[in-house]
mmCIF file of C-alpha atoms in Angstrom:
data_model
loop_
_atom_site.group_PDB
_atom_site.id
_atom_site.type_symbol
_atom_site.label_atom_id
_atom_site.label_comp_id
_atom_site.label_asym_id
_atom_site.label_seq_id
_atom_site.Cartn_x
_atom_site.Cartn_y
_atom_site.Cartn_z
ATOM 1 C CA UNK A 173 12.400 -46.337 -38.332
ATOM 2 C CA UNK A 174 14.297 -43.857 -40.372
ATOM 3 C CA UNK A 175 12.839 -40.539 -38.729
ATOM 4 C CA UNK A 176 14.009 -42.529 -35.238
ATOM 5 C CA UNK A 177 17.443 -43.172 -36.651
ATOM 6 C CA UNK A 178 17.305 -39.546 -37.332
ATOM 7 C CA UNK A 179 15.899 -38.511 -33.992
ATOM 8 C CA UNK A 180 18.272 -40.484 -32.306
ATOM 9 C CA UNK A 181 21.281 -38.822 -33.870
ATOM 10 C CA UNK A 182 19.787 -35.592 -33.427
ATOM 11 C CA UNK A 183 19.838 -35.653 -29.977
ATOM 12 C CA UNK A 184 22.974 -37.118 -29.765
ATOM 13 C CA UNK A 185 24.337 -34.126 -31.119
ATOM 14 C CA UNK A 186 22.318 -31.492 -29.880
ATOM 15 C CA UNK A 187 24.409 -31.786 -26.089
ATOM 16 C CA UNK A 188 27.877 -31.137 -27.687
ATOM 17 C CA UNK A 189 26.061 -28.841 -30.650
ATOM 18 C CA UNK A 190 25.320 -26.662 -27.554
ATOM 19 C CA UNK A 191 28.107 -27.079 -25.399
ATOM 20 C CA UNK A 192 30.605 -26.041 -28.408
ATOM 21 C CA UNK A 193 27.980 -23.301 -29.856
ATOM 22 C CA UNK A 194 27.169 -21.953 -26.653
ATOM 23 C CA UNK A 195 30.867 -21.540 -25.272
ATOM 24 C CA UNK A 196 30.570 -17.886 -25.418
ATOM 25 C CA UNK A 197 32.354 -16.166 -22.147
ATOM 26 C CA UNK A 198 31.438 -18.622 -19.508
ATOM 27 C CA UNK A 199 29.522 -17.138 -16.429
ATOM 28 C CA UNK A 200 29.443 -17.848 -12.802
ATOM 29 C CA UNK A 201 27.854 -16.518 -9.916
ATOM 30 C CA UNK A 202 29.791 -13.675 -8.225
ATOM 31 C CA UNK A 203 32.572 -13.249 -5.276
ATOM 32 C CA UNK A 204 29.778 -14.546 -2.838
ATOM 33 C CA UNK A 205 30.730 -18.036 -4.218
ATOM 34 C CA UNK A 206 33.974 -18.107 -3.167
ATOM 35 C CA UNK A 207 34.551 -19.422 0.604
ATOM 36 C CA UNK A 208 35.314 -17.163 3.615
ATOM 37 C CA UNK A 209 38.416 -15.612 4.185
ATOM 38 C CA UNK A 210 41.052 -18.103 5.995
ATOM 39 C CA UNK A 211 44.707 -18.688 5.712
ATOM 40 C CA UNK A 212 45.145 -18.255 2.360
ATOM 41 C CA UNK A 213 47.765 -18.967 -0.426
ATOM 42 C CA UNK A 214 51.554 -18.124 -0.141
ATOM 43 C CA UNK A 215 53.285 -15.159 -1.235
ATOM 44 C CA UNK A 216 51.523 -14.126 -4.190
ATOM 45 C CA UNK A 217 52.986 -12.008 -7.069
ATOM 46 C CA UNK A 218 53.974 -8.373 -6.756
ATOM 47 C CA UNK A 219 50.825 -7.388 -8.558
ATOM 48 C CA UNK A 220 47.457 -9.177 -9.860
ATOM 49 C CA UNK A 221 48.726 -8.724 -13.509
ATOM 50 C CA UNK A 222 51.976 -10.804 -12.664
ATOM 51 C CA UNK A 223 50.002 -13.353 -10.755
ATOM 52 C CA UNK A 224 47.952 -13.722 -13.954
ATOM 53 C CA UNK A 225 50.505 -13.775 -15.844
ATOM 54 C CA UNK A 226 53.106 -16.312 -13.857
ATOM 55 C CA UNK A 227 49.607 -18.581 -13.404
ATOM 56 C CA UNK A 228 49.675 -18.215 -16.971
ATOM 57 C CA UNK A 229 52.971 -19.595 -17.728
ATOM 58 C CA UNK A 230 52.393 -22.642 -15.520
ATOM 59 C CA UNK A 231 49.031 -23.692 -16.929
ATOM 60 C CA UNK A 232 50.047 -23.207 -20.136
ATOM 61 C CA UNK A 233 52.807 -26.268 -19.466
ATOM 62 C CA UNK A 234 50.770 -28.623 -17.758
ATOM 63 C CA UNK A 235 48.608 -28.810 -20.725
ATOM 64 C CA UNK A 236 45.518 -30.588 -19.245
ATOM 65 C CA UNK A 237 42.905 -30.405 -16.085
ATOM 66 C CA UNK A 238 40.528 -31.813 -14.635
ATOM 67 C CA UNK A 239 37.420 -29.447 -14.594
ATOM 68 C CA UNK A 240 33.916 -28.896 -13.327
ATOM 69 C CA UNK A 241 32.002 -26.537 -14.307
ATOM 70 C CA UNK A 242 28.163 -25.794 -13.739
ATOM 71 C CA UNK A 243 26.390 -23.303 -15.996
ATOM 72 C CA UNK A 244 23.335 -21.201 -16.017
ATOM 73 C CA UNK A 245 22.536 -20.407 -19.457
ATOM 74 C CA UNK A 246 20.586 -17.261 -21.241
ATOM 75 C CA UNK A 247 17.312 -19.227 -20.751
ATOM 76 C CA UNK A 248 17.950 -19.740 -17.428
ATOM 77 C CA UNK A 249 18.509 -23.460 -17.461
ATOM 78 C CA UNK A 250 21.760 -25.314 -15.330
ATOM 79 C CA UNK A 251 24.024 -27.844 -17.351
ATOM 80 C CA UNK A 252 27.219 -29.030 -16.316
ATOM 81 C CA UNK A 253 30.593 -30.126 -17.644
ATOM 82 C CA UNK A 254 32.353 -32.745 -15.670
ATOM 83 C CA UNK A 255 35.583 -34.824 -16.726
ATOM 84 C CA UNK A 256 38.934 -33.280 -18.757
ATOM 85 C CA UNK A 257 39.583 -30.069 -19.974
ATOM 86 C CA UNK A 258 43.036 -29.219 -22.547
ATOM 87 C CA UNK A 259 43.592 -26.313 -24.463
ATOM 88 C CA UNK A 260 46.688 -25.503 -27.290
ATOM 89 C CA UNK A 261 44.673 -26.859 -28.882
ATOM 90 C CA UNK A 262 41.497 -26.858 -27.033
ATOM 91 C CA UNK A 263 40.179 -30.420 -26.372
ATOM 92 C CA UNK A 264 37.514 -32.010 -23.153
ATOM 93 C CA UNK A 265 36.414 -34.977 -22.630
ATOM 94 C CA UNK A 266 33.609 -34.535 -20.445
ATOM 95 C CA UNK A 267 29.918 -35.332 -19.415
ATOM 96 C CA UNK A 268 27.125 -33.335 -19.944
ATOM 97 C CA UNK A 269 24.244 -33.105 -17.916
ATOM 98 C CA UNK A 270 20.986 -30.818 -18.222
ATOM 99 C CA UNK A 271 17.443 -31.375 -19.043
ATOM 100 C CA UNK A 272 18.168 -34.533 -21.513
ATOM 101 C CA UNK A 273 19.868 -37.033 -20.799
ATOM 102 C CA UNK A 274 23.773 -37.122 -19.837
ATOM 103 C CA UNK A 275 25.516 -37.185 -22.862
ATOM 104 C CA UNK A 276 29.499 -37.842 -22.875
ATOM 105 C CA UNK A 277 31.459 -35.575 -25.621
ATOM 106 C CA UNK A 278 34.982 -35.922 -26.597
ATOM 107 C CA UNK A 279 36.344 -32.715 -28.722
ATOM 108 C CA UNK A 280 40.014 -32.351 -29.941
ATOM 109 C CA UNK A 281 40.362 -29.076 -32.133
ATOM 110 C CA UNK A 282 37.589 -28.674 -34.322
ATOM 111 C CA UNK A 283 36.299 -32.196 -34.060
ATOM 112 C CA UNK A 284 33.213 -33.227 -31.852
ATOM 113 C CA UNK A 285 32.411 -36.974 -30.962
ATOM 114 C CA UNK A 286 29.190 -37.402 -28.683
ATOM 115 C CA UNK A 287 28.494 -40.954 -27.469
ATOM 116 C CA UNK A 288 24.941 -42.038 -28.628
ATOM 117 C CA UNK A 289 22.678 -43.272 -25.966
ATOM 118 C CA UNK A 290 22.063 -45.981 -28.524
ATOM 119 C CA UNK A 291 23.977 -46.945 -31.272
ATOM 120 C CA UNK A 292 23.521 -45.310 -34.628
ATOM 121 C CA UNK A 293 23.776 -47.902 -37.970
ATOM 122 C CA UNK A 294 25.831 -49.783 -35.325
ATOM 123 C CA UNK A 295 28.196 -47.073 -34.195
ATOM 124 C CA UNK A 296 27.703 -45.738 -30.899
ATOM 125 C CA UNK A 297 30.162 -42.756 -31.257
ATOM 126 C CA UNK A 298 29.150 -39.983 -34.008
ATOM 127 C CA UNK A 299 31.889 -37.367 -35.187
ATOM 128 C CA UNK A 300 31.321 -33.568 -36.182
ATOM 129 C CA UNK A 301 33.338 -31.565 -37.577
ATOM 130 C CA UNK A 302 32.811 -27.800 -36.274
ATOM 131 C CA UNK A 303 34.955 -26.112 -38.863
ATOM 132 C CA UNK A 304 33.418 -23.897 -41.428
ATOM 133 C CA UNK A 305 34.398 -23.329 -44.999
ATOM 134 C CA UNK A 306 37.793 -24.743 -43.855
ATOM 135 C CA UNK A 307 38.163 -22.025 -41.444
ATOM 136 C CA UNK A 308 38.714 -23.206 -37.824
ATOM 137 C CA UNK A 309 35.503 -22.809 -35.498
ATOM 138 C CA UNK A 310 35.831 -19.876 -33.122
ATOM 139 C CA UNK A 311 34.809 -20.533 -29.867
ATOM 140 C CA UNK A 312 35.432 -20.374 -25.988
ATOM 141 C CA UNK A 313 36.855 -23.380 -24.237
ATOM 142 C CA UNK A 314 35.959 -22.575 -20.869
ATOM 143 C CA UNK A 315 39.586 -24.189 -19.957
ATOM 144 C CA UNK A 316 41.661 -22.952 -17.181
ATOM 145 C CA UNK A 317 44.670 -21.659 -19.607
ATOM 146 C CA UNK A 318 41.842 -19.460 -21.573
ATOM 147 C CA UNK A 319 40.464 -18.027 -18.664
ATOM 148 C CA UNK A 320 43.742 -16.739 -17.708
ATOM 149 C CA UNK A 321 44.489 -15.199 -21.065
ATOM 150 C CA UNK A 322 41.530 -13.337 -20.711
ATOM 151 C CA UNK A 323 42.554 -11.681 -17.990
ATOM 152 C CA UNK A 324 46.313 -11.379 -19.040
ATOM 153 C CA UNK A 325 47.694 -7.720 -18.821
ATOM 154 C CA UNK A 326 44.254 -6.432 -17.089
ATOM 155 C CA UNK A 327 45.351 -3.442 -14.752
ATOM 156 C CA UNK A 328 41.463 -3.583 -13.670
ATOM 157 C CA UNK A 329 41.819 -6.796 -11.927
ATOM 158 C CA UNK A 330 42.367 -6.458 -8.060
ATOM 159 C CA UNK A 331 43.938 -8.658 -5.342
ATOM 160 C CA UNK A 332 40.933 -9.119 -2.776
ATOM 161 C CA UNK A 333 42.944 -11.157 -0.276
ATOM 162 C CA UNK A 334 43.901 -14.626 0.773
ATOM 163 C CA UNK A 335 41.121 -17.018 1.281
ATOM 164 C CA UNK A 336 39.921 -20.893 1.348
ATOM 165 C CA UNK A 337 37.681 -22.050 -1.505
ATOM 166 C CA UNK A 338 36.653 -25.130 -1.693
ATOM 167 C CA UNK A 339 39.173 -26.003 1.156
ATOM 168 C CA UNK A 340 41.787 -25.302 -0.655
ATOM 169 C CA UNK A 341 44.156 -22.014 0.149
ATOM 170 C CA UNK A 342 44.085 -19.764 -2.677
ATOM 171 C CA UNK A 343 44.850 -16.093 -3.201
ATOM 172 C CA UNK A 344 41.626 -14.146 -4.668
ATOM 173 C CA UNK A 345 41.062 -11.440 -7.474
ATOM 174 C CA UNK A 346 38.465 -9.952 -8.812
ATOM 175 C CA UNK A 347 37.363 -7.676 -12.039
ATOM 176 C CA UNK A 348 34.724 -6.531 -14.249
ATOM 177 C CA UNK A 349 36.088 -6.045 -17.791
ATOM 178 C CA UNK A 350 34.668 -4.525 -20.960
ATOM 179 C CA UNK A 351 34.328 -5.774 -24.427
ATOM 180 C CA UNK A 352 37.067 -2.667 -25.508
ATOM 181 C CA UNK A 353 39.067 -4.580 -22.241
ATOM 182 C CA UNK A 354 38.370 -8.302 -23.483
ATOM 183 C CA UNK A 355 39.893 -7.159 -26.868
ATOM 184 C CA UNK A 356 42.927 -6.048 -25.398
ATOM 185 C CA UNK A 357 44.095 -9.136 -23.309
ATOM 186 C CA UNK A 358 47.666 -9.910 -23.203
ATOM 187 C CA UNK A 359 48.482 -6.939 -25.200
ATOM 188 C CA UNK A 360 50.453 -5.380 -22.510
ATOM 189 C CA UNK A 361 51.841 -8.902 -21.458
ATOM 190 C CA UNK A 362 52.685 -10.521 -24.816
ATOM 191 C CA UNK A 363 52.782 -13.909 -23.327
ATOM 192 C CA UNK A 364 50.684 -15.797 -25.915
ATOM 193 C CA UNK A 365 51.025 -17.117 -28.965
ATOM 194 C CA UNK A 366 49.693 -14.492 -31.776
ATOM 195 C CA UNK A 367 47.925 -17.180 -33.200
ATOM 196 C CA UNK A 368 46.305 -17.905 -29.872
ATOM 197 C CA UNK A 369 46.064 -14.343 -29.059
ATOM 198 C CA UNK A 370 43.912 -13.715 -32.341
ATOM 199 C CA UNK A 371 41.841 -16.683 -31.681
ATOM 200 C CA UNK A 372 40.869 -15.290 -28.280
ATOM 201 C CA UNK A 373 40.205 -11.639 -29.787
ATOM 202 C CA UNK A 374 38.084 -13.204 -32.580
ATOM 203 C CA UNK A 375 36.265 -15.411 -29.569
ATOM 204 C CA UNK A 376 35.648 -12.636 -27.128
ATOM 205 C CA UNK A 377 34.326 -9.758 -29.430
ATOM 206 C CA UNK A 378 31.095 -10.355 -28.935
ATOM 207 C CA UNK A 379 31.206 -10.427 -25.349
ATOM 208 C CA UNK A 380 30.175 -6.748 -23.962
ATOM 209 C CA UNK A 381 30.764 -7.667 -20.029
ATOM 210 C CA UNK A 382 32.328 -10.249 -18.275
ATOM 211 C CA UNK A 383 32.602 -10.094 -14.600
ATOM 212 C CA UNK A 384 34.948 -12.783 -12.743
ATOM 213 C CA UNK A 385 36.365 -14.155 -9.654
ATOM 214 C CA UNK A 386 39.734 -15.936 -9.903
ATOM 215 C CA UNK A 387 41.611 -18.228 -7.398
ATOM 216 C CA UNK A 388 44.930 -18.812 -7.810
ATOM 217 C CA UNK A 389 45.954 -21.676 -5.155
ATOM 218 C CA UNK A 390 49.341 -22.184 -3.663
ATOM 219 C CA UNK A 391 51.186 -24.392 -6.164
ATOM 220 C CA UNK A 392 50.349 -21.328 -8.964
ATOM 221 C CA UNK A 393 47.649 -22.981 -10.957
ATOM 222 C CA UNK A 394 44.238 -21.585 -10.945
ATOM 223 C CA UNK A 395 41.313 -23.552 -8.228
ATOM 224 C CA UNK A 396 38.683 -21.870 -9.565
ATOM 225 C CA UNK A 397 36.689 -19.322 -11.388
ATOM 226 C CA UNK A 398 33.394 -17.876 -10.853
ATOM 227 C CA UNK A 399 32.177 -15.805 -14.374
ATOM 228 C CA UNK A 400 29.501 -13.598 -15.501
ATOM 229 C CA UNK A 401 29.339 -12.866 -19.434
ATOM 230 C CA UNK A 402 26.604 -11.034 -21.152
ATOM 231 C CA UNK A 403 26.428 -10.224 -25.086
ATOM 232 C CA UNK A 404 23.374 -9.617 -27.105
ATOM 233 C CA UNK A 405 21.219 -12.598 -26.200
ATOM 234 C CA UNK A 406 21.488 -11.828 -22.652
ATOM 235 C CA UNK A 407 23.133 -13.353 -19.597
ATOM 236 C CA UNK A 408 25.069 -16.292 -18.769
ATOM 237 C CA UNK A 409 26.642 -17.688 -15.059
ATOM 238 C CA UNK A 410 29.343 -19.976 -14.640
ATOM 239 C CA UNK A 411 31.409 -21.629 -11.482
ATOM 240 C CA UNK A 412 34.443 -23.500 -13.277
ATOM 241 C CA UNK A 413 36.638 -25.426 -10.698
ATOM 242 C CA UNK A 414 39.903 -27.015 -11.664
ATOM 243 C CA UNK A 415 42.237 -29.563 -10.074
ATOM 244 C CA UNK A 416 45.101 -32.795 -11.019
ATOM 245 C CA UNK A 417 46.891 -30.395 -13.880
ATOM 246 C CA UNK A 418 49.513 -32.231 -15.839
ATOM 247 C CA UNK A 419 48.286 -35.372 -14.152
ATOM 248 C CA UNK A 420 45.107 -35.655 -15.895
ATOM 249 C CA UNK A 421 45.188 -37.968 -18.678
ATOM 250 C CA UNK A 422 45.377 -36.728 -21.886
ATOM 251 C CA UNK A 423 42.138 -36.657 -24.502
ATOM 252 C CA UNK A 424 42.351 -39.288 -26.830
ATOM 253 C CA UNK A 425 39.536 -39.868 -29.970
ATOM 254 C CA UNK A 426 37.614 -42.636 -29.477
ATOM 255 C CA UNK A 427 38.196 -46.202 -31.150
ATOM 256 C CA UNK A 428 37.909 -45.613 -35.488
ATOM 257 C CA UNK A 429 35.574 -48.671 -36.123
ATOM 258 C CA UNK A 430 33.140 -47.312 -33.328
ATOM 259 C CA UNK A 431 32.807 -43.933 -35.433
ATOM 260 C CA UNK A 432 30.424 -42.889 -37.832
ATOM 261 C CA UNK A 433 30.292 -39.308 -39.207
ATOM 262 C CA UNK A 434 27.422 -37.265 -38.735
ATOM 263 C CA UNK A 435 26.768 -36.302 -41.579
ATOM 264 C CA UNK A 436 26.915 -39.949 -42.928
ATOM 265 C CA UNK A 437 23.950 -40.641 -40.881
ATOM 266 C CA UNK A 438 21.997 -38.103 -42.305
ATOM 267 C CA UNK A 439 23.331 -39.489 -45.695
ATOM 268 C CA UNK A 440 22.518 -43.275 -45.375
ATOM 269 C CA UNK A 441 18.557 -42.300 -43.963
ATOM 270 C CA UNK A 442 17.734 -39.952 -46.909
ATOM 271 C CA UNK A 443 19.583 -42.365 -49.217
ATOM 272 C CA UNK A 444 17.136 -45.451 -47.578
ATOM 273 C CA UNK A 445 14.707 -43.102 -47.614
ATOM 274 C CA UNK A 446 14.564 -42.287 -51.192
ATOM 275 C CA UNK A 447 14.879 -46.380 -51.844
ATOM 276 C CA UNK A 448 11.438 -47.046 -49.844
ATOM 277 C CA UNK A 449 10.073 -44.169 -51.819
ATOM 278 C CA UNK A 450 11.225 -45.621 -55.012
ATOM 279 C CA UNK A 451 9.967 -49.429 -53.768
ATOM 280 C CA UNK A 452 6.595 -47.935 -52.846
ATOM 281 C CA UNK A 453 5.959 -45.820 -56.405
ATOM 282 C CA UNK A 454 7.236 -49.628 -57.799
ATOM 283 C CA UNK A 455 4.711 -51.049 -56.003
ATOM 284 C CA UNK A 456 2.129 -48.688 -56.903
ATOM 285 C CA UNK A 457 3.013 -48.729 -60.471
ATOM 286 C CA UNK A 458 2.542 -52.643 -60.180
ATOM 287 C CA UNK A 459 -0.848 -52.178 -58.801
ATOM 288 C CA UNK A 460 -2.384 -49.797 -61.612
ATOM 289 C CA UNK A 461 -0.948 -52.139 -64.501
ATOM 290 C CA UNK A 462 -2.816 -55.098 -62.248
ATOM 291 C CA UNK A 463 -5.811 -53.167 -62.149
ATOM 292 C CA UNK A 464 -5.304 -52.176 -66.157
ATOM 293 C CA UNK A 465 -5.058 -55.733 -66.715
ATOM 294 C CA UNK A 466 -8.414 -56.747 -64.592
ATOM 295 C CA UNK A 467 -10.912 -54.371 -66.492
ATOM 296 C CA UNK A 468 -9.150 -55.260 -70.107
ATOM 297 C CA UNK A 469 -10.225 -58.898 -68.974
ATOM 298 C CA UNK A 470 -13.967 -57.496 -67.843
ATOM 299 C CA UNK A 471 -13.373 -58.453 -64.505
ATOM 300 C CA UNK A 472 -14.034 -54.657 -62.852
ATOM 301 C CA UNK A 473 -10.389 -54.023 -61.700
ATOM 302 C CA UNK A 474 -9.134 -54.216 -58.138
ATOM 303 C CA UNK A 475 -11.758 -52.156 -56.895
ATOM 304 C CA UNK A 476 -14.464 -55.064 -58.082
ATOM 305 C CA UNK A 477 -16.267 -52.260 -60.218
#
């Protein structure tokens, strides 16, 4: 019963453990993605680095999204993200689906909660907190506002044209930055916060490549954005679609009494654990001083010898 209790919080956490470890540079397959050419967005900025940088701006404001993204990972297995995305501070609220079952994960700074498929010691939300050492967690959000500031002040993105994606009329640029590039975002801009700016420098550096194909639809905010990132452990794809920003609802922690801490869980089983163990050595110790008491009588002990 305990190693279930155990199993079953594992697994819990293992979706969002993944989803928050694994946020390197998201991925997604390339231009071919992105629909055929078509009418197209409005009059677009003067240059790709002021469209960023205006789409920027506006994203920034509207402070959440709703987002779907599908990945394929570095093992070459699809998950997918589907619900809210927030960022300043980064938060989702989304549902992930892969090769377990979906799991739904609510994250607001550097605190996970991942709904249990089953309740754990009655709780069927469990909390994690991904901060280490009291330092914040560094990690990518895969939200529309970071993507942007990745490519913020990035002379080597280029304006491929006006297109539909997704039926939705969106002006389209492309670019294939390095890890010297990635570490220079925004530099040339200086539209971000510096504490946001050295987040994203300390989240990107291990990121050699990333390859990426951006709409930017009519009302300014960003439709869509295909990725490819590769850092030492190889190769990951991502298509991240975006839509309802500053109308989706904000991320809110779910209900107090219907938390329990990870780490409590993990507590309370080795704690009943170590109980049973000390019940069963009780119980053993009962049955030698039986025994003891059998032979002293001359009646052979439990084992009748």
């Amino acid at each position: 019963m305990h190693q279930a209790v155990r199993t079953r919080a594992g697994i819990a956490m293992a979706g969002t453990a993944l989803l928050v470890g694994g946020l390197t540079a998201c991925g997604g397959t390339k231009a071919d993605a992105g629909g055929g050419k078509a009418g197209g967005g409005d009059a677009r900025a003067s240059s790709p680095v002021e469209a960023v940088k205006a789409s920027y701006l506006k994203t920034v404001a509207a402070k959440f999204a709703k987002a779907e993204l599908s990945t394929v990972g570095k093992d070459g297995k699809t998950s997918s993200q589907s619900g809210t995305k927030g960022w300043y501070p980064a938060s989702h609220d989304v549902v992930l689906t892969g090769e377990e079952p979906e799991t739904r994960s609510i994250m607001m700074g550097d605190i996970a909660y991942t709904h249990a498929d089953k309740p754990v010691v009655g709780k069927p939300w469990m909390r994690m907190n991904l901060s280490k050492d009291g330092k914040p967690g560094i990690r990518l959000n895969e939200d529309p506002a970071e993507y942007l500031a990745m490519l913020l002040g990035q002379e080597k993105l280029k304006h491929v044209g006006a297109e539909k994606t997704d039926g939705i009329d969106a002006q389209h640029y492309k670019g294939s930055l390095t890890n010297e590039d990635l570490l220079k975002a925004d530099e040339s801009t200086k539209v971000m916060d510096e504490k946001n700016r050295q987040y994203l420098r300390e989240a990107v550096k291990h990121v050699k490549t990333f390859e990426v194909d951006l709409w930017i639809g009519r009302d300014g905010y960003p439709v869509r954005v295909d990725s490819v990132s590769t850092d030492a452990n190889g190769t990951s794809k991502t298509t991240a679609k975006f839509s309802d920003f500053a109308a989706a609802p904000a991320v809110q922690p779910p209900p107090a009494d219907q938390v329990i801490a990870f780490e409590n869980v993990l507590k309370g089983v080795d704690e009943s654990l170590a109980e049973t163990d000390q019940k069963l050595k009780d119980a053993d110790d009962d049955l030698k001083e039986a025994d003891k008491t059998l032979r002293d009588a001359g009646l052979g002990g439990l084992g009748g010898s």
